[in-house]
Amino acid sequence: MYVDMVVPALFWPDRGQPESYHQLQLSALEKILAKGRYSKCAPASMEAWLCQFFAIEKQQDWPVAPIMAQLDDRNISGNRDGYWLRADPVHLRIENNHILLVDSQMLNISPKEASDFADSINELLIKEGLVLLPLQSHRWYVYSHETPAMQTRLLGEVAGKNINHQLPIGDDSIDWIRRINEIQMLLHEHPLNQRRETHGEPVINSLWIWGGGIMPKNLTALPVEIWGNYAFAQGLADAHGMECRSLPDTAHAWLSSVQGDGRRQLILLDGLQKPACYRNIVTWRNELARFECDWFSPLLDLLKKNRISRLTLTVLGEDATRVFRLTPRSLWKLWAVSRPMEKYD
């Protein structure tokens, strides 16, 4: 059985903080890293990596919006040829002359709030022939009959970070930045935000435009079984006529659910991504310790017993993508000694 495991933020992003791993017992993970054949390449977001895995070509952006719109609302299939953009609600705050972005999944937006916010914003957009569609409370979209000359940054690349130099670029970006500025002014005095502020909740004070594209065509299923709770993986699987199965809590539970038809297994462990983005080191450490117990240790045992013939561990990070490939024979590399996590460059 071939297993591909993708783990964003397996290494703490602030590489100058070796104390991040202090007293974490990671013997199985460290052995997997040490015994694996190691390669390193340019950083990639989860969306970019998944698009490449599914052979989805990059347009101006990675086409996240049209793929997810089809997952979120089957009724939009008639608009497959138009251009879709994600226009997600976000919270921006100023810290030390930086503008930091908090993404929509952290904002606890109710469906009613999403609908009411969209109604107000559409009073601005409808004048320009655009409509904001809150297909999910935290996933909003804009549909356009024309393709804007614009490139954007993925939301996952800017969440928790300074956005001063991350705004859209291209000939049509000025129009979109103007629209966003107008929306920000509308949201500043919005009654819903006043209520959120009264309740101690972060206000929705901007939209983040990203993931634009036209729905890819001629997609076919891959000979792979996919496991994960990452929304875009579910959208890609759905677009290819495949199933993305919910990720079990442990490797043992996963193994008991594998269909056993010889297909390649793709496992997405994304539980470290959010705490790393927002530098929540306590949550990140707790999740990493859980992964060691529930996933890395059992997978290492399966390798030892030849129940996994090849394991590829892909680590997505802000500075690089690191890939570790190993087989049961790799475990006999006596010269490959485990080393601390902070020692990987």
PDB file of C-alpha atoms in Angstrom, residues 16 24 61 78 104 175 192 230 338 341 345:
ATOM      1  CA  GLY A  16      14.661  30.661  15.399  1.00  0.00           C
ATOM      2  CA  LEU A  24       7.836  17.043  23.134  1.00  0.00           C
ATOM      3  CA  ASP A  61      -4.835  32.276  -9.628  1.00  0.00           C
ATOM      4  CA  GLY A  78     -25.138  26.583 -15.125  1.00  0.00           C
ATOM      5  CA  SER A 104     -13.482  33.999   8.296  1.00  0.00           C
ATOM      6  CA  ASP A 175     -10.966  48.682  -9.507  1.00  0.00           C
ATOM      7  CA  LEU A 192     -24.292  44.133  12.704  1.00  0.00           C
ATOM      8  CA  TYR A 230      -9.897  20.159   4.382  1.00  0.00           C
ATOM      9  CA  SER A 338      17.273  10.670  14.485  1.00  0.00           C
ATOM     10  CA  MET A 341      13.085  18.757  14.725  1.00  0.00           C
ATOM     11  CA  ASP A 345      17.012  23.366   7.525  1.00  0.00           C
TER      12      ASP A 345
END
